[in-house]
Tab-separated table of N, CA, C and O in Angstrom:
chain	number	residue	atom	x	y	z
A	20	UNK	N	-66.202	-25.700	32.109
A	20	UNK	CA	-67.033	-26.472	33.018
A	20	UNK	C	-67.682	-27.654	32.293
A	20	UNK	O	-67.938	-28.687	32.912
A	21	UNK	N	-67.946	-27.521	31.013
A	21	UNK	CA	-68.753	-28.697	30.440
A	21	UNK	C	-67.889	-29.859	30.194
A	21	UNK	O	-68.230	-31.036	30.315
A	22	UNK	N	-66.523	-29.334	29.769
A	22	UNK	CA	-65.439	-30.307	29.164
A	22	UNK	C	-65.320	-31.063	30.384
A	22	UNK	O	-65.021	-32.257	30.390
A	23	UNK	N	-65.574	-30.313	31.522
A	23	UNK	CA	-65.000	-31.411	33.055
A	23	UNK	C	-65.955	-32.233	33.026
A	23	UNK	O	-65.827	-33.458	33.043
A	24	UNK	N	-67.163	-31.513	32.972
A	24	UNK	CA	-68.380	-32.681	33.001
A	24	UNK	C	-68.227	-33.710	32.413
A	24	UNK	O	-67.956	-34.781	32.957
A	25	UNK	N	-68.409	-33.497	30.978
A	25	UNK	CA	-68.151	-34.782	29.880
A	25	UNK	C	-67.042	-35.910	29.863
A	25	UNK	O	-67.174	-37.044	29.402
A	26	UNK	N	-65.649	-35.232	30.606
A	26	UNK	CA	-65.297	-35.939	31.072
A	26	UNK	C	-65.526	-37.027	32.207
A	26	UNK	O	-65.705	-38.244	32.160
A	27	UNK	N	-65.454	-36.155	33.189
A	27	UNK	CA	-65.862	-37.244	34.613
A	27	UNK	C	-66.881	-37.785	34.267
A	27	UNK	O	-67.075	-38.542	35.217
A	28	UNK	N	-67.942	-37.993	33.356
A	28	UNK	CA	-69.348	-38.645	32.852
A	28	UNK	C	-68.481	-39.386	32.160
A	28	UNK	O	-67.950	-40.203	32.912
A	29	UNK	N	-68.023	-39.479	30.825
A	29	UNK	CA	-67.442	-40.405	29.730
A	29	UNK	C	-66.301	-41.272	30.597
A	29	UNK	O	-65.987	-42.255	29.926
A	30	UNK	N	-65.465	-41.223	32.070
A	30	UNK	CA	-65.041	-41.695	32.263
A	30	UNK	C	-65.766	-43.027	33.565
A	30	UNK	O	-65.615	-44.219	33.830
A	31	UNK	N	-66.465	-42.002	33.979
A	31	UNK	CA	-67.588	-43.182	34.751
A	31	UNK	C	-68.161	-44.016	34.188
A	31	UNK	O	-68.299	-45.166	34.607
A	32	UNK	N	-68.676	-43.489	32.937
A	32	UNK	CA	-69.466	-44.766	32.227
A	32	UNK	C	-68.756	-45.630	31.402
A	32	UNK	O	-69.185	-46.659	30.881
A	33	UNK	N	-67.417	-45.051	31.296
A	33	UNK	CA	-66.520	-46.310	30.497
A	33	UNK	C	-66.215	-47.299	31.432
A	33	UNK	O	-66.304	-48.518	31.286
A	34	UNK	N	-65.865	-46.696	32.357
A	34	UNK	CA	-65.087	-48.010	33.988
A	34	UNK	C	-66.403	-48.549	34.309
A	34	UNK	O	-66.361	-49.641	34.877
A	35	UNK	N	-67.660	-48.020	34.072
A	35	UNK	CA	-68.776	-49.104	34.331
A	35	UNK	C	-68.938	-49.957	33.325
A	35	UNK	O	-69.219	-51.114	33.635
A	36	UNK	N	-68.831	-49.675	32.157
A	36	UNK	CA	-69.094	-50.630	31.462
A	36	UNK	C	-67.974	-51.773	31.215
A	36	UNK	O	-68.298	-52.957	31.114
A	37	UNK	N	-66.956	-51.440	31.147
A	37	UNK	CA	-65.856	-52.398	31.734
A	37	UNK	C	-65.772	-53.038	33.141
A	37	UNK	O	-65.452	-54.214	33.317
A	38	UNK	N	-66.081	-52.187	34.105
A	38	UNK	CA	-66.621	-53.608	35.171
A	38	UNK	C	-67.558	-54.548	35.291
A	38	UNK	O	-67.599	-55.571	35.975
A	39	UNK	N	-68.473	-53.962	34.369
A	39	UNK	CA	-69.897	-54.738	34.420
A	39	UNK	C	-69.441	-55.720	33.261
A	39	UNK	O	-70.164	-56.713	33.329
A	40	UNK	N	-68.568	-55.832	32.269
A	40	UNK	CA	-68.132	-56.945	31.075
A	40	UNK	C	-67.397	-57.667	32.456
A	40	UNK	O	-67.954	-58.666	32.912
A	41	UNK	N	-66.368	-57.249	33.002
A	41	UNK	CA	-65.139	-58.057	33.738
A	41	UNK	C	-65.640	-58.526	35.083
A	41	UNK	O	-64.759	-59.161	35.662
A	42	UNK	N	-66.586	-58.442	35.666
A	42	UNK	CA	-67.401	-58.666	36.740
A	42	UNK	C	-68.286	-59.840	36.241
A	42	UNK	O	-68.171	-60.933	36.796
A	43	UNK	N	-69.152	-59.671	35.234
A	43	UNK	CA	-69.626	-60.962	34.516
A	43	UNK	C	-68.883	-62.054	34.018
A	43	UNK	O	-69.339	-63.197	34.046
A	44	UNK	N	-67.478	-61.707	33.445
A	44	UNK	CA	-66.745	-62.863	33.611
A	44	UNK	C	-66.508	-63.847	33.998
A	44	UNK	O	-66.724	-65.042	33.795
A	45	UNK	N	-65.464	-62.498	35.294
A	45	UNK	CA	-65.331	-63.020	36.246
A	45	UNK	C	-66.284	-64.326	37.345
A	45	UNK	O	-65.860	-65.391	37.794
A	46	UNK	N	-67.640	-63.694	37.489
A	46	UNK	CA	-68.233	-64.586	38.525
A	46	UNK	C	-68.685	-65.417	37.551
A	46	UNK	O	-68.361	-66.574	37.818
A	47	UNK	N	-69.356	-65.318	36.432
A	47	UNK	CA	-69.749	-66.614	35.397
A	47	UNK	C	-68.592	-67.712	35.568
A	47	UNK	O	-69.072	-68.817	35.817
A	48	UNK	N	-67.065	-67.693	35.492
A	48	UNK	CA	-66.173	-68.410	35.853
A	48	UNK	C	-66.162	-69.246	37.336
A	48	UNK	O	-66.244	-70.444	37.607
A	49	UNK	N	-66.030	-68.100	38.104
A	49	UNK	CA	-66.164	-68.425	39.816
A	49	UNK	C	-67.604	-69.945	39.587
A	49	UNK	O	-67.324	-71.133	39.745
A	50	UNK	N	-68.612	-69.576	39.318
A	50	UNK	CA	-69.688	-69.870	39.360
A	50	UNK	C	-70.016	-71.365	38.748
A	50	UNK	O	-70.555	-72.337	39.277
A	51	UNK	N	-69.336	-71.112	37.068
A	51	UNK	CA	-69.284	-72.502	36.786
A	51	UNK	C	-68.253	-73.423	37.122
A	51	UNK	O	-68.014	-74.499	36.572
A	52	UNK	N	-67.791	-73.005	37.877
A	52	UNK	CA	-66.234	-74.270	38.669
A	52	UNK	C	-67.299	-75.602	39.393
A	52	UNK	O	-67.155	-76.798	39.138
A	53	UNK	N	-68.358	-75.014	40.331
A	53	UNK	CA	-69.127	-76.037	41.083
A	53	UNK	C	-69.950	-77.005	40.288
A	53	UNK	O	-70.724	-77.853	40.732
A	54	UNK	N	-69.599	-76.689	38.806
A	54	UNK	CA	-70.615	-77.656	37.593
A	54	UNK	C	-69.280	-78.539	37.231
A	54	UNK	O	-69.368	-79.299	36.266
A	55	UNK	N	-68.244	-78.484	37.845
A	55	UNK	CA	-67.157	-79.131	37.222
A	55	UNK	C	-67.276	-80.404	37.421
A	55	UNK	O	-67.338	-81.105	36.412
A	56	UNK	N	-67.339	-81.025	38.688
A	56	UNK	CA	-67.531	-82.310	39.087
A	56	UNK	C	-68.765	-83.226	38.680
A	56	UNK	O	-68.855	-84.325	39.228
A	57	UNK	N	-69.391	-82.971	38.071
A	57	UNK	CA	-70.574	-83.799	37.734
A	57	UNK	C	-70.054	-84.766	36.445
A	57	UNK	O	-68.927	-85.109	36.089
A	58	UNK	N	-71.314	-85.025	35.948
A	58	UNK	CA	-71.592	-85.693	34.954
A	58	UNK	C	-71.531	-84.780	33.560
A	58	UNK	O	-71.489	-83.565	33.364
A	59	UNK	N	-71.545	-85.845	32.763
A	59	UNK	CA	-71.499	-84.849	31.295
A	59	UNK	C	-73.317	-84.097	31.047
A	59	UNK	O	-73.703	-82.979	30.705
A	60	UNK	N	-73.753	-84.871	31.277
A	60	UNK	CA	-75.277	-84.239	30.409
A	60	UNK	C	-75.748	-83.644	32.385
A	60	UNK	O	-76.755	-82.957	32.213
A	61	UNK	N	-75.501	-83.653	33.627
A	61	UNK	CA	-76.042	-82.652	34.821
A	61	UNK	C	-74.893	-81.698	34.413
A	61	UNK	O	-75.094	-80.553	34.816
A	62	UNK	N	-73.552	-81.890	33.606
A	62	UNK	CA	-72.552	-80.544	33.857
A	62	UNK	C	-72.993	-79.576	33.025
A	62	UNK	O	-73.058	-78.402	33.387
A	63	UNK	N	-73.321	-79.970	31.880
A	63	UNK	CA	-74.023	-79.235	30.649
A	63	UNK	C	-75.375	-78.018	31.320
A	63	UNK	O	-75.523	-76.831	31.027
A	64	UNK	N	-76.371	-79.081	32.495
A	64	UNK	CA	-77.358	-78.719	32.861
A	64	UNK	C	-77.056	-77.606	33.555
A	64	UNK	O	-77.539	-76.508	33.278
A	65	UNK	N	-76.384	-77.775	34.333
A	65	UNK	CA	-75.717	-77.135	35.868
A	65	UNK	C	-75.615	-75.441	35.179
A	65	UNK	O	-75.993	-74.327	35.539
A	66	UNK	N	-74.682	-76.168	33.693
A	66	UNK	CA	-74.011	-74.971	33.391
A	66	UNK	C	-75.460	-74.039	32.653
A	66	UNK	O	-75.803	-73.011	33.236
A	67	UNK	N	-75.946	-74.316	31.850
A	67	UNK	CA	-77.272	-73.765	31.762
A	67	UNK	C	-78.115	-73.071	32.834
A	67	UNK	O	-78.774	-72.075	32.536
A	68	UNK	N	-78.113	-73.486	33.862
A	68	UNK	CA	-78.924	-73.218	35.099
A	68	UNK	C	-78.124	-71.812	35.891
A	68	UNK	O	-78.784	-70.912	36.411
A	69	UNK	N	-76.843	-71.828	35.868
A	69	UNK	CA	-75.220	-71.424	37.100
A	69	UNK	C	-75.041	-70.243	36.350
A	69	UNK	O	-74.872	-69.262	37.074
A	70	UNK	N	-75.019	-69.983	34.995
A	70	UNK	CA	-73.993	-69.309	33.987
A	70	UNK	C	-74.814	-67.401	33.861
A	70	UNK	O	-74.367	-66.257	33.779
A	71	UNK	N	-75.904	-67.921	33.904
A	71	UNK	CA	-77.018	-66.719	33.381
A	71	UNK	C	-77.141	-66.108	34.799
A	71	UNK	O	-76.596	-65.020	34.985
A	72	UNK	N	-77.800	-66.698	35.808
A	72	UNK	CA	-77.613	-65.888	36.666
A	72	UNK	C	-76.181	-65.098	37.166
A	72	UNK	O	-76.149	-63.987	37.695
A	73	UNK	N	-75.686	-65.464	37.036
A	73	UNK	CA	-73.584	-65.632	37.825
A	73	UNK	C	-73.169	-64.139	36.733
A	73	UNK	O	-72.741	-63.024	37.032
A	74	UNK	N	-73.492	-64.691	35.554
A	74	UNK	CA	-73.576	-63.358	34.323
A	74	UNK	C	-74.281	-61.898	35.138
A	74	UNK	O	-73.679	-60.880	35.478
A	75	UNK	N	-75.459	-62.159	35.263
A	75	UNK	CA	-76.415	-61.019	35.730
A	75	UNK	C	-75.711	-60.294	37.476
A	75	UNK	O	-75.526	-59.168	37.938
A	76	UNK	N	-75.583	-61.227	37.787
A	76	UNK	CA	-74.978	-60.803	39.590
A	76	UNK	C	-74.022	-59.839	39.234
A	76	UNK	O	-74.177	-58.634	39.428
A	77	UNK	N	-72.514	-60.621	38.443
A	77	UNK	CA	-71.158	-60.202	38.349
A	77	UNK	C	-71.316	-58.725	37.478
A	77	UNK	O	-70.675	-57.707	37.739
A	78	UNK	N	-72.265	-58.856	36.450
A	78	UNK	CA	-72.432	-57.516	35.660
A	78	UNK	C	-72.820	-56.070	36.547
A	78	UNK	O	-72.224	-54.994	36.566
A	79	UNK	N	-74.089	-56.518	37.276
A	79	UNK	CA	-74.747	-55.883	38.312
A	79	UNK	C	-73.776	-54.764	38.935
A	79	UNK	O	-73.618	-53.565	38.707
A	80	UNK	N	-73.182	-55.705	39.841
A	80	UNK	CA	-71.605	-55.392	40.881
A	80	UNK	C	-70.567	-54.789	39.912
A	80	UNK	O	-70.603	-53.633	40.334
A	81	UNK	N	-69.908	-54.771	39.176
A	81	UNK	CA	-69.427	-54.528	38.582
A	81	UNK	C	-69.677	-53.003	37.611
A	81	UNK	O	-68.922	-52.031	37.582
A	82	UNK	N	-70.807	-53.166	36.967
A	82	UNK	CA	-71.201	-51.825	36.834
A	82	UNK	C	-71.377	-50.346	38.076
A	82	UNK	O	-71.056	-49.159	38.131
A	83	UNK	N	-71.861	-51.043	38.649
A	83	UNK	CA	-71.952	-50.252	40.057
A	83	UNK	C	-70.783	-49.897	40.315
A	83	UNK	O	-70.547	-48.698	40.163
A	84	UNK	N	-69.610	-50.839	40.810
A	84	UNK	CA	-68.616	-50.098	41.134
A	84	UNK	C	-67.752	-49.909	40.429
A	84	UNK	O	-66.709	-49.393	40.830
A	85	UNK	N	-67.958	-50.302	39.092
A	85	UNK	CA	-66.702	-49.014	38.343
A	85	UNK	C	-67.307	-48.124	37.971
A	85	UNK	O	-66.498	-47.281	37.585
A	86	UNK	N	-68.606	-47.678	37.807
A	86	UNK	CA	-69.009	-46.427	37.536
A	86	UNK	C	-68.840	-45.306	38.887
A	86	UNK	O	-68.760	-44.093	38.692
A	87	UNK	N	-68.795	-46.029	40.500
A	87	UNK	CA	-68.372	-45.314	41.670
A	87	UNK	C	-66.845	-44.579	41.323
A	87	UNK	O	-66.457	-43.412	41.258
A	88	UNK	N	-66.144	-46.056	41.121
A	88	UNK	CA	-64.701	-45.741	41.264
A	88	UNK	C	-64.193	-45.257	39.950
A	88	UNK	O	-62.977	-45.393	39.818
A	89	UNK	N	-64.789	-44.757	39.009
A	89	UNK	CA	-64.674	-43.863	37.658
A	89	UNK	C	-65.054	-42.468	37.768
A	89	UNK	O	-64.387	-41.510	37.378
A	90	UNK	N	-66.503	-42.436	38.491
A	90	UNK	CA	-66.768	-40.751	39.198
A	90	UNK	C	-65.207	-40.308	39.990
A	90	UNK	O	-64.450	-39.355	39.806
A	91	UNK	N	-65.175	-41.071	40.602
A	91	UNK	CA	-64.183	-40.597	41.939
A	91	UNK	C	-62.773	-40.232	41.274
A	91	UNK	O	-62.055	-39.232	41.262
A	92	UNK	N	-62.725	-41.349	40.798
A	92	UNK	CA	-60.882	-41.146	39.935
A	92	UNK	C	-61.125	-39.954	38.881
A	92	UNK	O	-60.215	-39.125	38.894
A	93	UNK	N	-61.918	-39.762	38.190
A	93	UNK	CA	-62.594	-39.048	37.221
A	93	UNK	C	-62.845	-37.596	38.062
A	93	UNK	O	-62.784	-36.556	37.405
A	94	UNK	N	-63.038	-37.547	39.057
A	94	UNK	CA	-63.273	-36.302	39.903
A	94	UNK	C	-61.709	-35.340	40.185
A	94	UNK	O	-61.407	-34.150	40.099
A	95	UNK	N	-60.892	-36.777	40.605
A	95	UNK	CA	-59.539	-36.452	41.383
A	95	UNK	C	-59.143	-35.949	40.055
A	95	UNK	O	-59.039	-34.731	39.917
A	96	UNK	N	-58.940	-36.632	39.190
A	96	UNK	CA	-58.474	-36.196	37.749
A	96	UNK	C	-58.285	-34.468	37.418
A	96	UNK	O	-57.214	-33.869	37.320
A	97	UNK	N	-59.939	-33.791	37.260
A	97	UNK	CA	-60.544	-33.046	36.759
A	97	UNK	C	-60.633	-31.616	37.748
A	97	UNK	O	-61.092	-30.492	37.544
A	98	UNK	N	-59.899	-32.317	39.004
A	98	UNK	CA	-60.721	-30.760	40.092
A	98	UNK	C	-59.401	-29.996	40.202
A	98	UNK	O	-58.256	-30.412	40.376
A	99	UNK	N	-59.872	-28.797	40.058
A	99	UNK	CA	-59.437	-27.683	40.467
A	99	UNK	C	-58.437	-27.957	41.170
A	99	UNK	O	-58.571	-28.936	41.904
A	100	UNK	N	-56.535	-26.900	41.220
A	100	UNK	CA	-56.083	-27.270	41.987
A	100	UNK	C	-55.903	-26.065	42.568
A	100	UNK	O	-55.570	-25.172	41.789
A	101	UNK	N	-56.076	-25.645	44.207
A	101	UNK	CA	-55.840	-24.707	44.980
A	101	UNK	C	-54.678	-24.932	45.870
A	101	UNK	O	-54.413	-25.832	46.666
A	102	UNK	N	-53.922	-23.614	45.425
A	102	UNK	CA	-52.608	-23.120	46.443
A	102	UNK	C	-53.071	-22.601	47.767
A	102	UNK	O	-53.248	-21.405	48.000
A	103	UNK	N	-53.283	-23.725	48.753
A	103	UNK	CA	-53.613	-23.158	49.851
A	103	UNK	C	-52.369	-23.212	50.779
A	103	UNK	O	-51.536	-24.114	50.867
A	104	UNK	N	-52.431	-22.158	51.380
A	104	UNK	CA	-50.915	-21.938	52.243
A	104	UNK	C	-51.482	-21.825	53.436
A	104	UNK	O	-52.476	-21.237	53.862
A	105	UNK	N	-50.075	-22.980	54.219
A	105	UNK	CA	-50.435	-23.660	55.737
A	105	UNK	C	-48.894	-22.755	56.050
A	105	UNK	O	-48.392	-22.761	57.174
């Protein structure tokens, strides 16, 4: 029973912490595209201003749901299998 635990735990919190890196990326990218068109010293600004929050959102989301979808896969993984006869 503990080994299941530690598992489905060590696997939730790995897929969270990998969504919450690839989620911050991700939207830090999405995010600084709209600093593209400017000027050199407002694109610089933009990007200063765009980057930190866009970081914090995408991490946010990202942690959240790969630590959901790491329980879950991590569950299916680990459970018990019963011969039930239909």
């Amino acid at each position: 029973m503990k080994n299941r635990t530690l598992i489905c735990t060590s696997l939730a919190l790995l897929t969270g912490l990998s969504g919450g890196y690839f989620g911050g990326q991700i939207t830090s990218r999405l995010h600084s595209q709209q600093c593209q068109q400017k000027g050199w010293g407002v694109k610089q600004a933009c990007q200063v201003w765009v980057i930190p929050a866009a970081m914090w959102q995408g991490s946010t989301t990202g942690v959240w749901t790969g630590t959901i979808l790491g329980a879950f896969f991590g569950g299916l993984i680990i459970r018990k299998q019963t011969n039930a006869k239909t």
